[in-house]
CSV table of N, CA and C and ligand atoms in Angstrom, one decimal:
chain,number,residue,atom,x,y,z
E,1,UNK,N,21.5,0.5,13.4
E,1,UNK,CA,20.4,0.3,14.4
E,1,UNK,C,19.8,-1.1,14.2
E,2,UNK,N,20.6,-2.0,15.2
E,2,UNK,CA,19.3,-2.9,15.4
E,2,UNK,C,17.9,-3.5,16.1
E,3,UNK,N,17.6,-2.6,16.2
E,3,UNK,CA,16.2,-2.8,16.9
E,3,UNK,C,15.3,-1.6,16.3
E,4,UNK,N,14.0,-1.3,16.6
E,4,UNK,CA,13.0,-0.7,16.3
E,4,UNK,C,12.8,0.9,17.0
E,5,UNK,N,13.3,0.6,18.1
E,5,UNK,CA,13.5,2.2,18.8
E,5,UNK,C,13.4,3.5,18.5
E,6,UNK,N,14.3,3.7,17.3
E,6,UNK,CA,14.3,5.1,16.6
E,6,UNK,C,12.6,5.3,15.8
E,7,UNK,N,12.1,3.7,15.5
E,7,UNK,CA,10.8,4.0,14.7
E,7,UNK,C,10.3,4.5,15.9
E,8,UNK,N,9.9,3.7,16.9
E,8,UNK,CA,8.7,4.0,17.9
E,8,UNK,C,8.7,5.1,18.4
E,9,UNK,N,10.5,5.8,18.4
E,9,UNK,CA,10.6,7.1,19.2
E,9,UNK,C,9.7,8.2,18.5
E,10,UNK,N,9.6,7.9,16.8
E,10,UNK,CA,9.3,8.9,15.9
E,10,UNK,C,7.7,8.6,16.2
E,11,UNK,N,7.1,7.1,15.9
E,11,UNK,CA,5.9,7.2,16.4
E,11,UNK,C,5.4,7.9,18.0
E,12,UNK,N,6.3,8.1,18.3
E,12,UNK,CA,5.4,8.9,19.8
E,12,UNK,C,5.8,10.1,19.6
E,13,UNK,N,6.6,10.7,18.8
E,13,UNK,CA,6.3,12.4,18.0
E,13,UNK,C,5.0,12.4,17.5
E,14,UNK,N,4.9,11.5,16.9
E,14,UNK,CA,3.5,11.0,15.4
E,14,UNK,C,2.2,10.9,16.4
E,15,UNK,N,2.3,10.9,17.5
E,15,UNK,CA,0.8,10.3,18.3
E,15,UNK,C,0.7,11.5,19.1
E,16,UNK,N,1.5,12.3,19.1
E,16,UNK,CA,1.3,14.3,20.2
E,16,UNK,C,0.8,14.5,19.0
E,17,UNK,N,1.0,14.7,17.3
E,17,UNK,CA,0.0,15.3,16.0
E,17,UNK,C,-1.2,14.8,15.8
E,18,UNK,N,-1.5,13.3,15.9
E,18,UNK,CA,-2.0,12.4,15.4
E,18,UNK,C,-3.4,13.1,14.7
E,19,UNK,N,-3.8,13.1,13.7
E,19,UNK,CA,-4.7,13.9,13.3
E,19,UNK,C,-6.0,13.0,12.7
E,20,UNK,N,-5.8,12.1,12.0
E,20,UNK,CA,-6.4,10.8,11.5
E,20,UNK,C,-7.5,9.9,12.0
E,21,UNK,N,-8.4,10.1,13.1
E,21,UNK,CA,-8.9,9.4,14.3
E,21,UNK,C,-10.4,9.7,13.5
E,22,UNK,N,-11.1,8.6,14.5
E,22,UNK,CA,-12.1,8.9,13.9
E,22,UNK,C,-13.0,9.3,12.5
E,23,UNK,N,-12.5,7.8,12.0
E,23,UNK,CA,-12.7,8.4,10.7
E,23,UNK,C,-13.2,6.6,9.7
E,24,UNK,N,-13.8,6.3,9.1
E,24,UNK,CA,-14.2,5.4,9.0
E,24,UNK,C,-13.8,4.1,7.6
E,25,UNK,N,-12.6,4.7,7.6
E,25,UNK,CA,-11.5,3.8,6.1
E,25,UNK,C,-12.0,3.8,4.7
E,26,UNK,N,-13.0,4.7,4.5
E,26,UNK,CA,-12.8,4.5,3.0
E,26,UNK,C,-12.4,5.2,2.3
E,27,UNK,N,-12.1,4.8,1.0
E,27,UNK,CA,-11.1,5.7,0.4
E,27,UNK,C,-12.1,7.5,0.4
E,28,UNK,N,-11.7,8.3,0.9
E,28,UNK,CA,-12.5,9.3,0.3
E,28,UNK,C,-12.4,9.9,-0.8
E,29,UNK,N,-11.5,9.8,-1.4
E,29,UNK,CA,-11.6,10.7,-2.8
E,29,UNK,C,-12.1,9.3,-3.7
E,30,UNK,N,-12.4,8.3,-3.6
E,30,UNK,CA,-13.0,7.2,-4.6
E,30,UNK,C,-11.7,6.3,-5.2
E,31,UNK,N,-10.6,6.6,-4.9
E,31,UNK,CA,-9.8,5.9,-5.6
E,31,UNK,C,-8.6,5.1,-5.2
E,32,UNK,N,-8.2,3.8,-5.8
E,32,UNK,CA,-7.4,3.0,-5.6
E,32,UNK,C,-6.3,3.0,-6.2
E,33,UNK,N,-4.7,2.6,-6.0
E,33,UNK,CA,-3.8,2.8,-6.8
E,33,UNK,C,-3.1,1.5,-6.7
E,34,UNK,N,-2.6,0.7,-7.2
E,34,UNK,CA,-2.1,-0.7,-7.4
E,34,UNK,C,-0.4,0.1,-8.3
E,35,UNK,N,0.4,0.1,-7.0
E,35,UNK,CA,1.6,0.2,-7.5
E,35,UNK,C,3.0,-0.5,-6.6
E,36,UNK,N,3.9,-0.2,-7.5
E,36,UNK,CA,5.3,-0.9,-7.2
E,36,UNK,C,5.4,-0.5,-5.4
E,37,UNK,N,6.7,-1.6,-4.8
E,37,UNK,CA,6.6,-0.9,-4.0
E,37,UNK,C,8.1,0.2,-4.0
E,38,UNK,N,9.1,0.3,-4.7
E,38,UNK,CA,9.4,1.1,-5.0
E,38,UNK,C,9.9,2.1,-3.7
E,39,UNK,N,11.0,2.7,-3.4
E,39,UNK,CA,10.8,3.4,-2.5
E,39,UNK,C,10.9,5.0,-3.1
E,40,UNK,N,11.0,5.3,-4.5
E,40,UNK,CA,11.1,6.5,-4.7
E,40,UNK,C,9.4,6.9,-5.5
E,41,UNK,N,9.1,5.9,-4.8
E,41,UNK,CA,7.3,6.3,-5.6
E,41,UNK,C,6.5,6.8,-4.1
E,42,UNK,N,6.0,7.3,-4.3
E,42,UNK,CA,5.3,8.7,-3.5
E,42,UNK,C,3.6,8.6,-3.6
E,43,UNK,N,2.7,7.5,-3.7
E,43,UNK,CA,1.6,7.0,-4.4
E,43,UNK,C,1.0,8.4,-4.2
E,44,UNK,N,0.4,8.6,-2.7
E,44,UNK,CA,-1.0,9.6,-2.6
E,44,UNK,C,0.0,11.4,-3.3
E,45,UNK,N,1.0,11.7,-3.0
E,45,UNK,CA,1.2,12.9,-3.7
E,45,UNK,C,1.4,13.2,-4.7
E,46,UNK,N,1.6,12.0,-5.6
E,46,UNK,CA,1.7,12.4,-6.7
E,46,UNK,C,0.3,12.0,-8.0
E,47,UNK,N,-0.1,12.2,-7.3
E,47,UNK,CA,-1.5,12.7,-7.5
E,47,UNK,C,-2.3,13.3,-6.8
E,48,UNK,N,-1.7,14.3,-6.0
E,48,UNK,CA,-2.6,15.3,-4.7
E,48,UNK,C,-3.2,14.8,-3.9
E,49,UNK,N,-2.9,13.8,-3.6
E,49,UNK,CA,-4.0,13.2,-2.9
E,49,UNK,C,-3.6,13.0,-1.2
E,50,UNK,N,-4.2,13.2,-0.2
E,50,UNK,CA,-3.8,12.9,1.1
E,50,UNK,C,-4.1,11.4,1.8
E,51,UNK,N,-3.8,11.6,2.8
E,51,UNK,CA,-4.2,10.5,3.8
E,51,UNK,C,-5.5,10.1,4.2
E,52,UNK,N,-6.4,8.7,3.7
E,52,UNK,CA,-7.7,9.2,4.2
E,52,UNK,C,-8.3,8.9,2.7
E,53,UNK,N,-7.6,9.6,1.6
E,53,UNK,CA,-8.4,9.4,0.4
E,53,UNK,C,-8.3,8.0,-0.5
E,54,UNK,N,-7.7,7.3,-0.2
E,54,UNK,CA,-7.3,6.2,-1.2
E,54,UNK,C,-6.7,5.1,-0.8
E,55,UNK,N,-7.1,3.9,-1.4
E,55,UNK,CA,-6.6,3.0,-0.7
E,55,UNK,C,-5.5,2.4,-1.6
E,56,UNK,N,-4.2,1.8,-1.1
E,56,UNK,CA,-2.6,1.9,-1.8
E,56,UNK,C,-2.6,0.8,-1.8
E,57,UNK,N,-2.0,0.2,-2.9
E,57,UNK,CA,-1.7,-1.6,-2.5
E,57,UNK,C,-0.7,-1.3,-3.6
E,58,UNK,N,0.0,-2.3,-2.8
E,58,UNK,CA,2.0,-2.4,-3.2
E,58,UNK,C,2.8,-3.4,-3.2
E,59,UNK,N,3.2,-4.0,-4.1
E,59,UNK,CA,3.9,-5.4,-4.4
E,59,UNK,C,5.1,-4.8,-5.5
E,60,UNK,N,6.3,-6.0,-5.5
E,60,UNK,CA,7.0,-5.7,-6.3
E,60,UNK,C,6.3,-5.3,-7.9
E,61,UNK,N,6.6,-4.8,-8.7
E,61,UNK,CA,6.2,-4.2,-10.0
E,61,UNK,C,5.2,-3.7,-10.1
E,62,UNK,N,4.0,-3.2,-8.9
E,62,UNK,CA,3.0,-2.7,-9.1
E,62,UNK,C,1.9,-3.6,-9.8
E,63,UNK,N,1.5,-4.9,-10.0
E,63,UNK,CA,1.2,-6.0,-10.5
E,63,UNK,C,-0.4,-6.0,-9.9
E,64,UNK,N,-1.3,-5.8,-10.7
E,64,UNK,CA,-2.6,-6.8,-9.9
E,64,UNK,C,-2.6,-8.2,-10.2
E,65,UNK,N,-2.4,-8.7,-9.2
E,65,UNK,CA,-2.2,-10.3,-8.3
E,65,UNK,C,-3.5,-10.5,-8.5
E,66,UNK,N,-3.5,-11.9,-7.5
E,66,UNK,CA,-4.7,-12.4,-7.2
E,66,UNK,C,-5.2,-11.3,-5.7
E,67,UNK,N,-4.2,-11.1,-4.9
E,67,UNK,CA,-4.3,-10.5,-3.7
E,67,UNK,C,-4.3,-9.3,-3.8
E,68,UNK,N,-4.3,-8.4,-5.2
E,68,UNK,CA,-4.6,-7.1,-5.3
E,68,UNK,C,-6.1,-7.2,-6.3
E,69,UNK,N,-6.4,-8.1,-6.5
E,69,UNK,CA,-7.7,-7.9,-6.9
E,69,UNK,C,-8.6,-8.0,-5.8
E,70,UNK,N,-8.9,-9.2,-4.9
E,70,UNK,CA,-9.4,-8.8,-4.0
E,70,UNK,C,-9.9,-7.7,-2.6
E,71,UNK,N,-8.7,-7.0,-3.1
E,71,UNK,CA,-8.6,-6.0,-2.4
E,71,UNK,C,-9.1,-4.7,-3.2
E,72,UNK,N,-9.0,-5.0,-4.7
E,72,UNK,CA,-10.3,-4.2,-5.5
E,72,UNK,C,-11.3,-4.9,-5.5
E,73,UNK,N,-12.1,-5.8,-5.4
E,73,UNK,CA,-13.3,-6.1,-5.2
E,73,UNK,C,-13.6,-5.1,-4.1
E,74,UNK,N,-12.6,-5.9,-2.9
E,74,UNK,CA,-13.6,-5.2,-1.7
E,74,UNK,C,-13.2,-3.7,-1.4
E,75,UNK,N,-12.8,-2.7,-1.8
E,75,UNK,CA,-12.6,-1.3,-2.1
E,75,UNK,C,-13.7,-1.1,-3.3
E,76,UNK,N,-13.9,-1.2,-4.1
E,76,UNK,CA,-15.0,-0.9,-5.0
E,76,UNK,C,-16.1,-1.2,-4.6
E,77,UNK,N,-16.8,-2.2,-3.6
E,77,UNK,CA,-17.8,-2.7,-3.2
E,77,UNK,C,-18.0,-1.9,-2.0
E,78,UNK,N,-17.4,-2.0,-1.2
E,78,UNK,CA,-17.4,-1.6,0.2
E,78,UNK,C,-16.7,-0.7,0.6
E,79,UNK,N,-15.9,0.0,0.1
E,79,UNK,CA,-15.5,0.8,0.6
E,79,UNK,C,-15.3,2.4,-0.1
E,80,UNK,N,-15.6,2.6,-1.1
E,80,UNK,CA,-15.7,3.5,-2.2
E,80,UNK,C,-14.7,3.9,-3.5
E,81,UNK,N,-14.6,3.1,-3.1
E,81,UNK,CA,-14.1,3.0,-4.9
E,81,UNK,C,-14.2,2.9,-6.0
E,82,UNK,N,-14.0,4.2,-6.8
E,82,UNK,CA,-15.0,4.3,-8.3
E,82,UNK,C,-14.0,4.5,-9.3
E,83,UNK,N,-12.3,4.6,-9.1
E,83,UNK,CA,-11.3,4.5,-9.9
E,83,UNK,C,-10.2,4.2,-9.4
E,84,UNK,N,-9.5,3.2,-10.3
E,84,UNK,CA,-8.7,2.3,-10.1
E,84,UNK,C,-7.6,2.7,-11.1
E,85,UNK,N,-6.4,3.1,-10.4
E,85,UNK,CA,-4.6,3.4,-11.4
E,85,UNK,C,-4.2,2.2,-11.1
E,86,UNK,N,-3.9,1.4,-12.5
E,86,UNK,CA,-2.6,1.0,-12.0
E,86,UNK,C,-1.3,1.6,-12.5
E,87,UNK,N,-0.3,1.2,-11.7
E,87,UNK,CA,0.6,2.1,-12.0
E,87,UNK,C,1.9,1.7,-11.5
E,88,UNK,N,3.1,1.6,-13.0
E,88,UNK,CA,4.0,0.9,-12.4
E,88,UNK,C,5.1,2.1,-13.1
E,89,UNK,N,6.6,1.3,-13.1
E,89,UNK,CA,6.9,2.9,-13.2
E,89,UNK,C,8.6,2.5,-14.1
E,90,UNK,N,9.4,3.6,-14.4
E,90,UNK,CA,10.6,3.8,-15.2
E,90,UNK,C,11.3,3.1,-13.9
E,91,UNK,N,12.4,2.4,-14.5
E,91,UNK,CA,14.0,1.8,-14.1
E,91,UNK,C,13.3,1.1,-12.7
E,92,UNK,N,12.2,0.5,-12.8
E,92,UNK,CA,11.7,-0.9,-12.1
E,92,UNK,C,13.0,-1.5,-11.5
E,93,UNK,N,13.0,-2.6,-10.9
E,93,UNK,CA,14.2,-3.9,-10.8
E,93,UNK,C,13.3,-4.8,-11.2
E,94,UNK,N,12.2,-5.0,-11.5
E,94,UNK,CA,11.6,-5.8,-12.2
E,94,UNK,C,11.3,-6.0,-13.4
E,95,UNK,N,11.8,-5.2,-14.0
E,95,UNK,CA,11.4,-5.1,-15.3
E,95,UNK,C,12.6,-5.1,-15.8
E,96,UNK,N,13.8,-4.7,-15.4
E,96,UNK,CA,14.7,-4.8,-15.5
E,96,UNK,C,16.2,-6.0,-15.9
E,97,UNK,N,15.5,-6.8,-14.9
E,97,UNK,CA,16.1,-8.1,-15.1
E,97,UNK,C,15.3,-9.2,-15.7
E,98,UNK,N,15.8,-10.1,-16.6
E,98,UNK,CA,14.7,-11.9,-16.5
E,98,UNK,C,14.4,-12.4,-15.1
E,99,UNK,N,13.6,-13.0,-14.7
E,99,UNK,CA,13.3,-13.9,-13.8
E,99,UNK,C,14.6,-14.8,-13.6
E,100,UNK,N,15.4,-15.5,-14.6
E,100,UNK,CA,16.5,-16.0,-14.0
E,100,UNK,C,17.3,-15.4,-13.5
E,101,UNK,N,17.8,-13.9,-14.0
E,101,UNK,CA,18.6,-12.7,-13.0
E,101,UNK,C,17.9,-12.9,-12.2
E,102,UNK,N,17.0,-12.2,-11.3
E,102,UNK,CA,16.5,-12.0,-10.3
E,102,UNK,C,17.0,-13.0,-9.3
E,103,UNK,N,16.1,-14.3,-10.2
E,103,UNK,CA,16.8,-15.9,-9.1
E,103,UNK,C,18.0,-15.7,-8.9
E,104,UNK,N,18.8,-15.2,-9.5
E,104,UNK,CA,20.6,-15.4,-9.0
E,104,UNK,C,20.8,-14.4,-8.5
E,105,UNK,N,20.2,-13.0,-8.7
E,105,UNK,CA,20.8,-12.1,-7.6
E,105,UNK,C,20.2,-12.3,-6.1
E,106,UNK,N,19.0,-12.6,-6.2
E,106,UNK,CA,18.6,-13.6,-4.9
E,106,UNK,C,19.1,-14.4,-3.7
E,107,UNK,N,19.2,-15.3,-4.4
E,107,UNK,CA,20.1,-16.3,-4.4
E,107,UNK,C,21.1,-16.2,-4.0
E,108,UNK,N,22.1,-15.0,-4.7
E,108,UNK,CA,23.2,-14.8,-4.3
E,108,UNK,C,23.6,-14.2,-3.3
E,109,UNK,N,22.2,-13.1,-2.8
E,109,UNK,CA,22.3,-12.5,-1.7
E,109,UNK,C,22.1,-13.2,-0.2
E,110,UNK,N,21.2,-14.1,-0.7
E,110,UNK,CA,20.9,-14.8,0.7
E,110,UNK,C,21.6,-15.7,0.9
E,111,UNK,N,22.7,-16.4,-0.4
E,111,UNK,CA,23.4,-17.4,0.1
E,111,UNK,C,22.7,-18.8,0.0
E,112,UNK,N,21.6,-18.6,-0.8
E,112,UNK,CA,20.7,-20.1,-0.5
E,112,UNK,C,19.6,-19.9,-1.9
E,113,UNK,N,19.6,-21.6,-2.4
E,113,UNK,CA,19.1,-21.6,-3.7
E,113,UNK,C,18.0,-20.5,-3.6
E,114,UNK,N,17.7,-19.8,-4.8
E,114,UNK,CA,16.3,-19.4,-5.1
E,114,UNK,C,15.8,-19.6,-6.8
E,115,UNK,N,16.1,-21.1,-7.0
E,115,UNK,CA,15.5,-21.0,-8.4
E,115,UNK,C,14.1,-21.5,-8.5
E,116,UNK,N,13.7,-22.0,-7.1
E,116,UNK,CA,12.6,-22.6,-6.9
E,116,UNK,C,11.3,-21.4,-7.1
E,117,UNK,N,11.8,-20.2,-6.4
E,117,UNK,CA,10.8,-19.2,-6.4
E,117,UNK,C,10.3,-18.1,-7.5
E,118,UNK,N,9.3,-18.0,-7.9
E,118,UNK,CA,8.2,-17.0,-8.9
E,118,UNK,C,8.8,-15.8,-8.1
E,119,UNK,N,9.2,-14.7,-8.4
E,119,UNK,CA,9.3,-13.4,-8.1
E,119,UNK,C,8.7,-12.3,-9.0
E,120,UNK,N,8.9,-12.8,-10.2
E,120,UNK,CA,7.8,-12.1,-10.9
E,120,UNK,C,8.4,-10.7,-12.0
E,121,UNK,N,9.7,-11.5,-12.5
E,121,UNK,CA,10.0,-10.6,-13.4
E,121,UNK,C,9.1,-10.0,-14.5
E,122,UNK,N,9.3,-8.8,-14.8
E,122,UNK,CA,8.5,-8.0,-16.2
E,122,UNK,C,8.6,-8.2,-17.5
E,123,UNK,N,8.4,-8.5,-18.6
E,123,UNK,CA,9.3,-8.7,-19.7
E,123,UNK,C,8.9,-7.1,-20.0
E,124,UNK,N,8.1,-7.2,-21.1
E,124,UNK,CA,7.1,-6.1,-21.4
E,124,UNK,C,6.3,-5.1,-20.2
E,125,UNK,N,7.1,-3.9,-20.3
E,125,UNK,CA,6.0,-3.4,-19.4
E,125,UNK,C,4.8,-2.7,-19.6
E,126,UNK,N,4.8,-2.1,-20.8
E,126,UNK,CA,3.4,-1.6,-21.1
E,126,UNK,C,2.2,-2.6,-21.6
E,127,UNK,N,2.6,-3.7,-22.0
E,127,UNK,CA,2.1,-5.3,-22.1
E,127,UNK,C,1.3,-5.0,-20.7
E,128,UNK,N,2.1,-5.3,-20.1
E,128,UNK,CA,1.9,-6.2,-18.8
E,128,UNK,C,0.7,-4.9,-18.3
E,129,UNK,N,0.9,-3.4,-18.4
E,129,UNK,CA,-0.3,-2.7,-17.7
E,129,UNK,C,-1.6,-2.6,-18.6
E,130,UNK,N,-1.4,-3.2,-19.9
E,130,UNK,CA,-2.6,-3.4,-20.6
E,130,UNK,C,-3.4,-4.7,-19.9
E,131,UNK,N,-2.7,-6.0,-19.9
E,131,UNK,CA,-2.9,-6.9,-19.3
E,131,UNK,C,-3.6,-6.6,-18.0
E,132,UNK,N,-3.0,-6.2,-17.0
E,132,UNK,CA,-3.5,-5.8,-16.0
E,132,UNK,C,-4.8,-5.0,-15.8
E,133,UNK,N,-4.6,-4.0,-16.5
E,133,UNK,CA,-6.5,-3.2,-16.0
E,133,UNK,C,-6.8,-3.9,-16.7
E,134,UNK,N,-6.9,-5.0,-18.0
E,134,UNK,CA,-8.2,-6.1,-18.3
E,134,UNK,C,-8.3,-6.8,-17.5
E,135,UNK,N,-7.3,-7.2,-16.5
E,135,UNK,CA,-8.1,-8.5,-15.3
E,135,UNK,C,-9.2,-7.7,-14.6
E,136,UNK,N,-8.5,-6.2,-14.4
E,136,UNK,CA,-9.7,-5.6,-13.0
E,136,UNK,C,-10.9,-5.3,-13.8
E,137,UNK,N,-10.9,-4.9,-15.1
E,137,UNK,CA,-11.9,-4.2,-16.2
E,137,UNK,C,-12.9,-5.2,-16.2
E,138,UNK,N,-12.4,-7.1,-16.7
E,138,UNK,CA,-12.9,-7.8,-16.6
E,138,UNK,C,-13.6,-8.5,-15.4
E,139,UNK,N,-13.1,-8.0,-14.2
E,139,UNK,CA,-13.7,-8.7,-13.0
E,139,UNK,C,-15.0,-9.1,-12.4
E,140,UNK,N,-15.9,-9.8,-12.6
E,140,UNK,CA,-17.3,-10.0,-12.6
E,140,UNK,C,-17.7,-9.3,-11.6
E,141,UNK,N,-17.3,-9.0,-10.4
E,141,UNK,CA,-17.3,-8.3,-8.8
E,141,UNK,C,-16.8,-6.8,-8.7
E,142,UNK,N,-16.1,-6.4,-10.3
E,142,UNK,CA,-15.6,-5.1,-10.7
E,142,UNK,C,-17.0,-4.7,-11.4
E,143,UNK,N,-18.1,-3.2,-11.2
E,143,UNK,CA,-18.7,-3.2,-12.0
E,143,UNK,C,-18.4,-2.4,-13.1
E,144,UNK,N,-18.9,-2.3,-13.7
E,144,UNK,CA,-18.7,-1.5,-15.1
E,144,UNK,C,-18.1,-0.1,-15.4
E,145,UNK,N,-19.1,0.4,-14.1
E,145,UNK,CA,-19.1,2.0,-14.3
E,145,UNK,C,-17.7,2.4,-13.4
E,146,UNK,N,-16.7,1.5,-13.3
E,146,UNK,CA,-15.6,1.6,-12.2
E,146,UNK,C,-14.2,2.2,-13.6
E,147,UNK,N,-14.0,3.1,-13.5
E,147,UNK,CA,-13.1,3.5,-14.3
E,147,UNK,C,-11.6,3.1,-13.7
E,148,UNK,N,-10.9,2.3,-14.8
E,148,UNK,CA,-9.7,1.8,-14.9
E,148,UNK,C,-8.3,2.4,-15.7
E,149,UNK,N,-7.6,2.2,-14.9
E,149,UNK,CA,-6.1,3.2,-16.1
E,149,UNK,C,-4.9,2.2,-15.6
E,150,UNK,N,-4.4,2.5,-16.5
E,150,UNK,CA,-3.4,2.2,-16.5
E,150,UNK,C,-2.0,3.1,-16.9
E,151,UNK,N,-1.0,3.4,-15.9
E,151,UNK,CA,0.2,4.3,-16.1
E,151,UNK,C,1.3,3.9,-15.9
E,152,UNK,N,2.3,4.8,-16.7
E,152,UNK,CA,3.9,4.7,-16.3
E,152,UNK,C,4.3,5.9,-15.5
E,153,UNK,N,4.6,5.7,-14.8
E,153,UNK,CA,5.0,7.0,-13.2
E,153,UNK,C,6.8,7.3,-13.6
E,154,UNK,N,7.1,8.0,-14.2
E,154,UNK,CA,8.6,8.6,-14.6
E,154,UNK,C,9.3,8.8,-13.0
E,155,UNK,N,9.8,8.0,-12.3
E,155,UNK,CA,10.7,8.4,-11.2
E,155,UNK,C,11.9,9.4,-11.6
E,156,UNK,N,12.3,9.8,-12.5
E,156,UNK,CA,13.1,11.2,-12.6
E,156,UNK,C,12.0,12.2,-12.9
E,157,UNK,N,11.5,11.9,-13.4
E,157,UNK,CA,10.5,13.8,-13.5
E,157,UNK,C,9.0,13.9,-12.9
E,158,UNK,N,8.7,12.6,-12.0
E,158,UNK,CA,7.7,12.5,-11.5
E,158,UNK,C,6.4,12.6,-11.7
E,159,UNK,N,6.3,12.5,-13.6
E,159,UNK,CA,5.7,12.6,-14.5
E,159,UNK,C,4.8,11.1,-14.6
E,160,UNK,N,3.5,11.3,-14.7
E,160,UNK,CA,2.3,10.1,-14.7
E,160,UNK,C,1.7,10.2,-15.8
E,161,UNK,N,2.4,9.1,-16.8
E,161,UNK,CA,1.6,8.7,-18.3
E,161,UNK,C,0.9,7.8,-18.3
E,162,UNK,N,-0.7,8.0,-18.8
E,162,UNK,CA,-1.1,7.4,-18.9
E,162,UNK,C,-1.1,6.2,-19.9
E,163,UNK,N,-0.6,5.0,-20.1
E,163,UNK,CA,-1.0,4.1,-21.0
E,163,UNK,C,-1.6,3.8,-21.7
E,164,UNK,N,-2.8,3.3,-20.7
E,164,UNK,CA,-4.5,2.7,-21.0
E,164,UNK,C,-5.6,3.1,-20.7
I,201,ZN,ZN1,9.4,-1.2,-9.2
């Protein structure tokens, strides 16, 4: 399939249910999840959570960026957010490879240098989710009473360890 079709067809199934309306974006159950984008990661169910309750932010390895912190400012600030997962997960591709792998498998796929580019390999991963909830922990615009975690999400048993 090249074109969009088959999506839109399913979106106009999706818009005779449409159930979601009327409703004013903030997270309702209070919480945010900063994870991979992964396609066998499942964010709101696997932790019970529906559509509506939480706001999801997704980058390769699950990483708070610069651009996922802002997006916890303004979810904790404005929009209701009072806990923050991060959460990244077993047999990554990020963590998996050095940054120089990555550049070459890159690279190799598109046919065109990629050594110029930051992708953002993992060395350490439980490092890296300690690191991480102290950026958001630390955040001057993050207040105090905002509870932080940090997890490993097991993609074979769909198992959520906490870290930090
Ligand atoms: Zn991943």
């Amino acid at each position: 399939m090249n074109d969009f079709s088959d999506l839109l067809a399913a979106n106009q199934t999706y818009t005779q249910s449409f159930d979601l309306a009327g409703f004013d974006g903030v997270a309702r159950a209070g919480v945010a999840m900063v994870t991979c984008m992964d396609s066998r990661i499942d964010p709101l169910r696997m932790i019970g959570l529906h559509p509506g309750d939480a706001k999801i932010l997704r980058n390769p390895g699950g990483r708070v960026t610069d651009q996922a912190l802002v997006a916890l400012v303004l979810g904790v600030n404005l929009l209701n957010v009072d806990r923050v997962l991060v959460v990244e997960h077993t047999r990554c591709a990020m963590a998996s490879s050095t940054e120089a792998d990555l550049r070459q498998k890159v690279g190799n796929a598109a046919n065109v240098d990629a050594s110029w580019m930051t992708l953002g390999a993992i060395d350490d991963q439980r490092a890296t989710i300690i690191n991480d909830v102290q950026r958001v922990r630390t955040h001057p615009l993050i207040r105090d009473s905002v509870l932080v975690g940090g997890f490993l999400y097991d993609v074979d048993s769909g198992k959520l360890e906490q870290v930090v």
